mmCIF file of C-alpha atoms and ligand atoms in Angstrom:
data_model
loop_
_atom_site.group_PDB
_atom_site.id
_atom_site.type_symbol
_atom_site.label_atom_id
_atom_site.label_comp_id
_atom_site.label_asym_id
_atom_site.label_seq_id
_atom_site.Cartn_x
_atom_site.Cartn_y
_atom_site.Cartn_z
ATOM 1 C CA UNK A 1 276.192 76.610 -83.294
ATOM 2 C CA UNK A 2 272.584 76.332 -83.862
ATOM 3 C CA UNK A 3 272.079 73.131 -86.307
ATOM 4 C CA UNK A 4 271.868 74.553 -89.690
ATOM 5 C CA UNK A 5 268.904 74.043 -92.240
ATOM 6 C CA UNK A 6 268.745 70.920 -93.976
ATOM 7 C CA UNK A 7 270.266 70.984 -97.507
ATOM 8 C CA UNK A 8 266.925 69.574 -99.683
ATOM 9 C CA UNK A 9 267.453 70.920 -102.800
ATOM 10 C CA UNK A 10 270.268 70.691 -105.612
ATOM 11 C CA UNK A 11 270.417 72.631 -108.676
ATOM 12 C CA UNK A 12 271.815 70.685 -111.931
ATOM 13 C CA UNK A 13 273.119 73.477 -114.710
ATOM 14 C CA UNK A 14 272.122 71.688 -117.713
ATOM 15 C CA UNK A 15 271.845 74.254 -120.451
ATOM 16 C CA UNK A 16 275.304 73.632 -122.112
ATOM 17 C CA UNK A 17 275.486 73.537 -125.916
ATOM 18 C CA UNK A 18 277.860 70.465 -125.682
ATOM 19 C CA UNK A 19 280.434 71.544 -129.041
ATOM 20 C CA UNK A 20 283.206 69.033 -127.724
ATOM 21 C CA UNK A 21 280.650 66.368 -128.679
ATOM 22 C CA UNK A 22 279.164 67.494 -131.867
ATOM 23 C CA UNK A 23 277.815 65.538 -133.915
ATOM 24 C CA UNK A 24 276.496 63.316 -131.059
ATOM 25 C CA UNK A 25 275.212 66.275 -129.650
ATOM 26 C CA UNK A 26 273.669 68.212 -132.783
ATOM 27 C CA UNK A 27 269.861 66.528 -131.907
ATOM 28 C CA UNK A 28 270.783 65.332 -128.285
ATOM 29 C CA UNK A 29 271.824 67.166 -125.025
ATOM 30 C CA UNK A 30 275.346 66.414 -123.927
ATOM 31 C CA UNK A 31 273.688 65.397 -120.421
ATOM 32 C CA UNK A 32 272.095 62.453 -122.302
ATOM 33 C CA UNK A 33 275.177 60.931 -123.371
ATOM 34 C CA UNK A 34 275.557 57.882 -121.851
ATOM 35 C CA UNK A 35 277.984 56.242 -119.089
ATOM 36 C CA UNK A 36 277.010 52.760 -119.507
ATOM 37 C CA UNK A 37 273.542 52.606 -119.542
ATOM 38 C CA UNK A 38 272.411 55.932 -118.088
ATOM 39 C CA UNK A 39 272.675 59.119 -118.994
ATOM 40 C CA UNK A 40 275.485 60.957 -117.179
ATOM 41 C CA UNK A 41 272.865 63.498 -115.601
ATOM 42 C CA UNK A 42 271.002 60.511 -114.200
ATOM 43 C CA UNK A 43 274.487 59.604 -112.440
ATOM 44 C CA UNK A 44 274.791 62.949 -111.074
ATOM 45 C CA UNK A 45 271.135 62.834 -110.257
ATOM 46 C CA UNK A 46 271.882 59.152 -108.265
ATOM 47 C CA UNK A 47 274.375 60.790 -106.760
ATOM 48 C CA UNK A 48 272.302 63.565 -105.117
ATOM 49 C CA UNK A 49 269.389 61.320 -103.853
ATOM 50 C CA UNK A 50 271.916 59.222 -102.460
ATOM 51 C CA UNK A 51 273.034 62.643 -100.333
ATOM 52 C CA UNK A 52 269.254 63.030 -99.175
ATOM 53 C CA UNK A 53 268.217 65.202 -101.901
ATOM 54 C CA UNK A 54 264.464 65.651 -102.400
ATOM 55 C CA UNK A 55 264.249 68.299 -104.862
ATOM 56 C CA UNK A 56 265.894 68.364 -108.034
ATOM 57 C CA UNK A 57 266.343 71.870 -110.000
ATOM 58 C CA UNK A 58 267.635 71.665 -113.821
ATOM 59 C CA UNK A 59 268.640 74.603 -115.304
ATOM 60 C CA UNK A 60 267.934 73.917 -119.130
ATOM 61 C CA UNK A 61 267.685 75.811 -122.325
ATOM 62 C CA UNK A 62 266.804 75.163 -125.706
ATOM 63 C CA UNK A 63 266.770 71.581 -127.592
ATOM 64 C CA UNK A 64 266.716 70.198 -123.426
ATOM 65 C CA UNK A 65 263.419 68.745 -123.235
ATOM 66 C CA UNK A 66 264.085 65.196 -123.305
ATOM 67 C CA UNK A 67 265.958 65.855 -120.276
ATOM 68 C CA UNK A 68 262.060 66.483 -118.510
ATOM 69 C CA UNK A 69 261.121 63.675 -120.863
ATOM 70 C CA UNK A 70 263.853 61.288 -119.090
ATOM 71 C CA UNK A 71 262.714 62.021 -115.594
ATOM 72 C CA UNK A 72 258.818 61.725 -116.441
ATOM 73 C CA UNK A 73 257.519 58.547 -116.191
ATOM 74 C CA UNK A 74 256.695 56.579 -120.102
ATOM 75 C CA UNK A 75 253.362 55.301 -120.168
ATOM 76 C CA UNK A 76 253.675 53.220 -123.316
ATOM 77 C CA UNK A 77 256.813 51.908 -122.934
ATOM 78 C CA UNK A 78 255.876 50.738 -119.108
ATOM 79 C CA UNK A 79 252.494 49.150 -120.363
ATOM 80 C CA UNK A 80 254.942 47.506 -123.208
ATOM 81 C CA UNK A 81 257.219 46.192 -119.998
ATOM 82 C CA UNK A 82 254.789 44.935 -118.070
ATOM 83 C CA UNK A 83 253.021 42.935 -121.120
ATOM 84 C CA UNK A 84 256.021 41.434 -121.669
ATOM 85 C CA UNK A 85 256.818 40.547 -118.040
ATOM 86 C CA UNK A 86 260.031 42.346 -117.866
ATOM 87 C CA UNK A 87 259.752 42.481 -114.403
ATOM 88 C CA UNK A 88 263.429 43.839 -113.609
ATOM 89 C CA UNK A 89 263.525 46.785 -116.074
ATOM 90 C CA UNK A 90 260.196 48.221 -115.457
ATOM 91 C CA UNK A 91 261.073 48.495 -111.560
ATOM 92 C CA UNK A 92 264.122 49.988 -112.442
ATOM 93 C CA UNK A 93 262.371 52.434 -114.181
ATOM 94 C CA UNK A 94 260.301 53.229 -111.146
ATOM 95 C CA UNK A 95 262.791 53.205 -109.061
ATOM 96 C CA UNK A 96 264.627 56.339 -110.802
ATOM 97 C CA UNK A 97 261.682 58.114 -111.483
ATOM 98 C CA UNK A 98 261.390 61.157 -109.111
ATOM 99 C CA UNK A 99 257.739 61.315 -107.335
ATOM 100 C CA UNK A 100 255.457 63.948 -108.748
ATOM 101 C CA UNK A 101 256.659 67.367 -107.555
ATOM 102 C CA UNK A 102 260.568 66.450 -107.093
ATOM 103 C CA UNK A 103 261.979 68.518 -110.106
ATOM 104 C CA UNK A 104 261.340 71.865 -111.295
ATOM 105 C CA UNK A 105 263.187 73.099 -114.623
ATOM 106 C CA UNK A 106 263.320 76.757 -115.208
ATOM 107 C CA UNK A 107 265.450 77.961 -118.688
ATOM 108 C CA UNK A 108 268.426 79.676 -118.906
ATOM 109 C CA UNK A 109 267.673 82.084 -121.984
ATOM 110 C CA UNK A 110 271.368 82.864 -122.706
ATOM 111 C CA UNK A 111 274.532 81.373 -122.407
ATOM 112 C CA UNK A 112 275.856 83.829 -119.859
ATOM 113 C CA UNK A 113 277.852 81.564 -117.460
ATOM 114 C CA UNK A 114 277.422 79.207 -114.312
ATOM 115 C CA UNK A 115 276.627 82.070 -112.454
ATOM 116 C CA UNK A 116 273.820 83.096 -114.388
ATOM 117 C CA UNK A 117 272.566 79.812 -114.554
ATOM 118 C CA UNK A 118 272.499 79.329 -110.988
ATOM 119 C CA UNK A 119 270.629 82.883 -110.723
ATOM 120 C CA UNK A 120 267.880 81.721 -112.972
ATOM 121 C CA UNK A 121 266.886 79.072 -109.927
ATOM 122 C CA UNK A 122 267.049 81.792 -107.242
ATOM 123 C CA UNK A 123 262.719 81.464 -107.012
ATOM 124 C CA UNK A 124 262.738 77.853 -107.263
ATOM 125 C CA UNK A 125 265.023 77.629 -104.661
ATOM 126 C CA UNK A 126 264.217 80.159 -102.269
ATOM 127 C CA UNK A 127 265.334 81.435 -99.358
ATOM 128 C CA UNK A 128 267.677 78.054 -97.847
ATOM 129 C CA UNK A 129 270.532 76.685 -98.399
ATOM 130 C CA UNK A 130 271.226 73.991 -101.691
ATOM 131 C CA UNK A 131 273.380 71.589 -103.614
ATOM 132 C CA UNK A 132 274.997 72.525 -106.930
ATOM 133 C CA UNK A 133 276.097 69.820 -109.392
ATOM 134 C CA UNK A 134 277.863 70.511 -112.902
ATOM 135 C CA UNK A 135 276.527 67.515 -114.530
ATOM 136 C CA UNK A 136 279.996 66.844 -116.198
ATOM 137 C CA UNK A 137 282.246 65.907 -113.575
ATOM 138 C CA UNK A 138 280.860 62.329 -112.250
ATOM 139 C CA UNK A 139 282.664 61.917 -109.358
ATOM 140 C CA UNK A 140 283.653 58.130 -108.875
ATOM 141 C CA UNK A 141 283.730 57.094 -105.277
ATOM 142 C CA UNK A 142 282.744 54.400 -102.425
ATOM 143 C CA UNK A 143 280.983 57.298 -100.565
ATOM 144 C CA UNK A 144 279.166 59.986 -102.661
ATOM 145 C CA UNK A 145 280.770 63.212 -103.215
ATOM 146 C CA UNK A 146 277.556 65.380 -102.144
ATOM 147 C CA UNK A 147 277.317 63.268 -99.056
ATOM 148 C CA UNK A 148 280.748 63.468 -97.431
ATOM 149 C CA UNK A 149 280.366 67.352 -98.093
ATOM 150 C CA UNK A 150 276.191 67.579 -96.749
ATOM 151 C CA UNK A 151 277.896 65.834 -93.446
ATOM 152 C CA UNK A 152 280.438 68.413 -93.140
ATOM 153 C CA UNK A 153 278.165 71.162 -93.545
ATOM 154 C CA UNK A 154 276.042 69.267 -90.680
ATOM 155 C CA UNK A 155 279.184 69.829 -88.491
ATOM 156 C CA UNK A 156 280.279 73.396 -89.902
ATOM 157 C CA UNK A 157 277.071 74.828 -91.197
ATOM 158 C CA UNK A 158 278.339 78.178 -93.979
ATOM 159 C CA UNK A 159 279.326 77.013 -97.970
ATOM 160 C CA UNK A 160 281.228 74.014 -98.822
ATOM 161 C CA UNK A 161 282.917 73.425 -102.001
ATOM 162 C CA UNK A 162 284.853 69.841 -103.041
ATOM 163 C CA UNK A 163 288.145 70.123 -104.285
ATOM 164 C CA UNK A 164 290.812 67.799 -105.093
ATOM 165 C CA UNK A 165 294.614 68.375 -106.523
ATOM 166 C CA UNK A 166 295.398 68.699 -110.476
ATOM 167 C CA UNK A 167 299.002 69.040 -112.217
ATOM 168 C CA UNK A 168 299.982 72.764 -111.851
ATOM 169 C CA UNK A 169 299.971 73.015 -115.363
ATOM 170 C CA UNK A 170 296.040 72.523 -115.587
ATOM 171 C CA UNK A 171 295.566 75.065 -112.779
ATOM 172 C CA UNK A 172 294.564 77.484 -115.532
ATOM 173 C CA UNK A 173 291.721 75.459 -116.841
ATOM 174 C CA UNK A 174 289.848 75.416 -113.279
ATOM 175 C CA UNK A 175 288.156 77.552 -110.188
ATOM 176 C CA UNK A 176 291.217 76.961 -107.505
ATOM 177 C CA UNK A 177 291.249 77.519 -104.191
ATOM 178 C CA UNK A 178 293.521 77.917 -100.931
ATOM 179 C CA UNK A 179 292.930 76.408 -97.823
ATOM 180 C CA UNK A 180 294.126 76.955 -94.130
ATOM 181 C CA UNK A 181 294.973 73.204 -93.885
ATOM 182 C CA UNK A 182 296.134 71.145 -97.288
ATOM 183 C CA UNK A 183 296.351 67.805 -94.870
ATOM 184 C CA UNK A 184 292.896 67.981 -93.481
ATOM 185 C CA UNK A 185 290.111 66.608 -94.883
ATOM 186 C CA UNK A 186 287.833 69.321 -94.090
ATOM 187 C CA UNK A 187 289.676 72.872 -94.220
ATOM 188 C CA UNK A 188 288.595 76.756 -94.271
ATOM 189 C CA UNK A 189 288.996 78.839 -98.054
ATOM 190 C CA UNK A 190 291.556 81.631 -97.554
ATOM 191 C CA UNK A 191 291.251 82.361 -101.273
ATOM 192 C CA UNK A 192 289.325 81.527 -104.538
ATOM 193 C CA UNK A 193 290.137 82.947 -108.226
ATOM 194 C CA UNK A 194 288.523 81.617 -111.398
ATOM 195 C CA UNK A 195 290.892 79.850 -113.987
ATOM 196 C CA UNK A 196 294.037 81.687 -112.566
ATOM 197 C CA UNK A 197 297.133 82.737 -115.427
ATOM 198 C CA UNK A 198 299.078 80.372 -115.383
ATOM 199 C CA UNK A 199 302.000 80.087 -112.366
ATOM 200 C CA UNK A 200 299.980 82.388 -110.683
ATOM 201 C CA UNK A 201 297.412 79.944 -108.985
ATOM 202 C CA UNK A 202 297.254 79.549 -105.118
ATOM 203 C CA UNK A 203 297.293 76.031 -104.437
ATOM 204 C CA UNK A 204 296.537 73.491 -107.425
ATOM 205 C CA UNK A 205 293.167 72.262 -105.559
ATOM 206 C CA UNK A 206 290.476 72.435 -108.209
ATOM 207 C CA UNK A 207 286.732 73.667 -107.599
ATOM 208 C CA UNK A 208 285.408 69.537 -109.453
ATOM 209 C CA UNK A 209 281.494 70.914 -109.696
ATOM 210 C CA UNK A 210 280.155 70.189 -105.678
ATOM 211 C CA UNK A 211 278.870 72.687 -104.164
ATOM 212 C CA UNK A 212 276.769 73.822 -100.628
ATOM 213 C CA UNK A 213 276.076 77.635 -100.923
ATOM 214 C CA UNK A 214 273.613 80.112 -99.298
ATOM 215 C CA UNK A 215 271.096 81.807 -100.296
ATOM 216 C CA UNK A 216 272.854 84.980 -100.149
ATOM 217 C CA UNK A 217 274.695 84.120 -103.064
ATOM 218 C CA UNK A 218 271.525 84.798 -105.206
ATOM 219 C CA UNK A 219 271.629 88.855 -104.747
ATOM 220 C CA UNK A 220 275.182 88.967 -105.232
ATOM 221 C CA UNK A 221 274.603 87.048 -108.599
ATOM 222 C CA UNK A 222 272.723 89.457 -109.629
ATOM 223 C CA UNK A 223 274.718 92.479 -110.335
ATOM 224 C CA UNK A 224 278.037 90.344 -110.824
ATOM 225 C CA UNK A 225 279.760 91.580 -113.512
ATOM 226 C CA UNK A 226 281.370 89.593 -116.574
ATOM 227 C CA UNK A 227 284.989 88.245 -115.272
ATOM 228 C CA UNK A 228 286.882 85.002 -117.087
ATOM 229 C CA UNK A 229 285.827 84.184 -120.421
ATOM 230 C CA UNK A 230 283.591 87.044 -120.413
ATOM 231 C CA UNK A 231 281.173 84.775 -118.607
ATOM 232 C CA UNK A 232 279.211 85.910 -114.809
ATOM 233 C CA UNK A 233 281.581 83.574 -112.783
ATOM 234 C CA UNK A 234 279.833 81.568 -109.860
ATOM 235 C CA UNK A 235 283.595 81.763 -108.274
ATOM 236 C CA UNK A 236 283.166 85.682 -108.380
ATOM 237 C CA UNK A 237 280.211 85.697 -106.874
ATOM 238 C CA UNK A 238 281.637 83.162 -104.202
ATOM 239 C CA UNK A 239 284.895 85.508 -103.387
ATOM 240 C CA UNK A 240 282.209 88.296 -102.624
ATOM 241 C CA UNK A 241 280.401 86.062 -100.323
ATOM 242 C CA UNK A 242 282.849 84.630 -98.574
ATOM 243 C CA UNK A 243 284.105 88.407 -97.602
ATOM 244 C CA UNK A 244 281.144 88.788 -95.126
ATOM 245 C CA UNK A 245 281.697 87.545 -91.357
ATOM 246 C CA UNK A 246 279.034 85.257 -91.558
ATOM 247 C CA UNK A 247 279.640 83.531 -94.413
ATOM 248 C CA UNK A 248 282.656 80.838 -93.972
ATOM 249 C CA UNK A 249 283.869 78.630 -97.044
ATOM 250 C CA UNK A 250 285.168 75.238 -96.488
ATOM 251 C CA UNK A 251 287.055 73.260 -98.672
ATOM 252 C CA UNK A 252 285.411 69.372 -98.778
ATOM 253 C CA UNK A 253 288.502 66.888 -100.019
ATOM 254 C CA UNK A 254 287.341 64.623 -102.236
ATOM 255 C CA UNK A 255 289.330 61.663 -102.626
ATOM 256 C CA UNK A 256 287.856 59.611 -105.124
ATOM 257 C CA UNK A 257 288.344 60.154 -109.386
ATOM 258 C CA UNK A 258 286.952 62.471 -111.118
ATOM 259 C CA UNK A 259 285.927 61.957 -114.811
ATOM 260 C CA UNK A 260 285.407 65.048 -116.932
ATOM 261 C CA UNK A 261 281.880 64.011 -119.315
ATOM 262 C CA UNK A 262 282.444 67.312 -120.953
ATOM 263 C CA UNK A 263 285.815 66.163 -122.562
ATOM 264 C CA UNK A 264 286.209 62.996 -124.962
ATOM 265 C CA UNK A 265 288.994 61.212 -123.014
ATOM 266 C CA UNK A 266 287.021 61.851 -119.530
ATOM 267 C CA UNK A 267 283.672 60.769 -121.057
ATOM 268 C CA UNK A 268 285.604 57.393 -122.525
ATOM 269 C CA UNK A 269 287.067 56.586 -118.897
ATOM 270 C CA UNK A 270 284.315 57.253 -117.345
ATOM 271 C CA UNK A 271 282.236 54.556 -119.672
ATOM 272 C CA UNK A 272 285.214 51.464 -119.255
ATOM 273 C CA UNK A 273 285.473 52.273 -115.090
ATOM 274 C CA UNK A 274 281.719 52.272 -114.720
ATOM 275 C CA UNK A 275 281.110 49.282 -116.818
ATOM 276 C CA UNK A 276 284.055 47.698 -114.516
ATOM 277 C CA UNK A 277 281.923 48.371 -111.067
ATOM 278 C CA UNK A 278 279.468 46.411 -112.751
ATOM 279 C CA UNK A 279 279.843 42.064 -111.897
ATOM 280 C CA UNK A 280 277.709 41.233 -115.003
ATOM 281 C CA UNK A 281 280.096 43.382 -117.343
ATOM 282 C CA UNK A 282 283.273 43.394 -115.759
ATOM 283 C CA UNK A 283 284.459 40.357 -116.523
ATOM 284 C CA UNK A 284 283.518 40.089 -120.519
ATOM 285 C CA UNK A 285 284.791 44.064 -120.818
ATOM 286 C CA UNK A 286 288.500 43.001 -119.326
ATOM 287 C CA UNK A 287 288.846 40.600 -121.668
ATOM 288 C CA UNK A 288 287.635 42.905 -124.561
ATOM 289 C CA UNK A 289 289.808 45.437 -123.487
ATOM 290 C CA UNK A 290 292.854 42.976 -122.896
ATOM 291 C CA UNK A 291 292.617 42.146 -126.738
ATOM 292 C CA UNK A 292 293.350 45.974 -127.768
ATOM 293 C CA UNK A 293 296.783 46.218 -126.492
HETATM 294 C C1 G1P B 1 283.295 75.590 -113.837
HETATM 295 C C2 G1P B 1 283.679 76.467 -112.642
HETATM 296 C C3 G1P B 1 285.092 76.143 -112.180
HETATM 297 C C4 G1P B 1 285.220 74.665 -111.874
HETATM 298 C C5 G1P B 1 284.771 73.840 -113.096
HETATM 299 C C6 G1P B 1 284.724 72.357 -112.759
HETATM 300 O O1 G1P B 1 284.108 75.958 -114.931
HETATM 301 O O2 G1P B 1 283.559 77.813 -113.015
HETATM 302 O O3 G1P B 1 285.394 76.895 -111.042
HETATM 303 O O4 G1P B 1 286.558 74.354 -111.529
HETATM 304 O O5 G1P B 1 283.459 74.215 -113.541
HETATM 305 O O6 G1P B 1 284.382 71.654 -113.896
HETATM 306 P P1 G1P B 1 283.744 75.532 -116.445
HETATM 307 O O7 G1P B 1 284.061 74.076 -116.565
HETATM 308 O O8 G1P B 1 282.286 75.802 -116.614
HETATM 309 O O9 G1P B 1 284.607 76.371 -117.310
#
């Protein structure tokens, strides 16, 4: 096999209304939350870059702008560092902010599903292969999710998706998927179905929100019709795909935790286990935490 084309671009779906969080989210996208001290898209964004990422896509939609805002850089407020010689935070600042020409943000109009929202990069993305994100999941590990799956699409080339088990009785809730090989780390899709009834699931590995995918998903997004939840499912759109011969799907383990940002108790972890990686924090937060129970 021919090396396949270098993955350079991710898409982040970002136009999510964020009810689970309301009020916090009446005036503020969910994405801006924060996990510690940055927003949970700017985790999912580290993540990314530390894959090799170059370009980064966000799918917004209304009230989202401070989202752009966030990944502009702040005149006043670095003029206001630097006056004050706080050294440290203003090259922190730099050294998140994307160079000029890294992001593009197009708007998803209506909310019609992940699908749809990854159709409305199609032009931004063009004709290659890219990273998706969901911007919820943060995905907690030594070696970043997007990177263990860009350096098995190096070896494989095709559409990679992470996984990783749930209880059978959350099966419902997710995209699952079977594989050839449940031990391997690395293992071809023999079957995908979006949120399946429950008992009727294949496997209990969960689609967590990583994904490589072709471009030739984009036309079959297209004219996909409504499926779960009334929504255009990306995992339709994937089961189409992956019935052409050239097309394989591979199934990336990922081994790490996953914390749902979309859901209070996920969101909540998230915040303690991130401030934990953390020496200056970790230490002060035990023994906070210690006094509650
Ligand atoms: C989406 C996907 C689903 C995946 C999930 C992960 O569902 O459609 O396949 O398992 O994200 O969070 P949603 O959470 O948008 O319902």
């Amino acid at each position: 096999m021919s090396s396949p084309k270098r993955i350079r671009k991710a898409v982040f779906p970002v136009a999510g209304l964020g009810t689970r969080f309301l009020p916090a989210t009446k005036a503020m996208p969910k994405e801006m939350l924060t996990v510690v001290d940055r927003p949970v898209i700017q985790h999912v964004v580290d993540e990314a870059k530390a894959a090799g990422i170059e370009h980064f896509i966000f799918v917004t939609g209304r009230n989202k702008g401070v989202i752009e805002d966030h990944f502009d850089s702040q005149f006043e407020l670095e003029r206001t560092l630097d006056e004050r010689g706080k050294k440290k935070e203003l090259a922190e600042l730099r050294r998140d902010l994307p160079a000029a020409g890294q992001t593009s943000f197009t708007r998803q109009q209506a909310p019609l599903g992940l699908g749809h929202a990854v159709w409305c990069a199609r032009d931004i993305v063009g004709d290659e292969p890219f990273a998706l994100l969901l911007p919820d999941m943060l995905h907690h590990a030594a070696t970043p999710c997007l990177a263990d799956m860009i350096a098995a699409y190096e070896k494989h080339g095709g559409n990679h998706i992470a996984v990783a088990p749930v209880p059978e009785d959350q099966t419902h809730q997710y995209g699952i998927v079977g594989v050839e090989d449940r031990a391997a780390k690395v293992s071809r899709i023999t079957g995908m179905v979006e949120k399946p009834k429950q008992g009727t699931a294949p496997s209990n590995l969960h689609i967590t929100g990583r994904y490589i995918l072709q471009p030739q998903i984009f036309p079959i997004l297209e004219s996909q019709e409504r499926g779960a939840g009334g929504e255009i499912q990306l995992t339709d759109a994937m089961i189409q795909l992956s019935k052409r011969d050239d097309q394989a799907f591979h199934a990336v383990r990922f081994d790490g935790t996953i914390y749902d940002c979309g859901a209070k108790v996920g969101f909540l972890s998230a915040n303690i286990a991130y401030a934990l990686d953390r020496p200056e924090l970790s230490e002060a937060l035990k023994t906070e935490l210690k006094k509650l129970f």
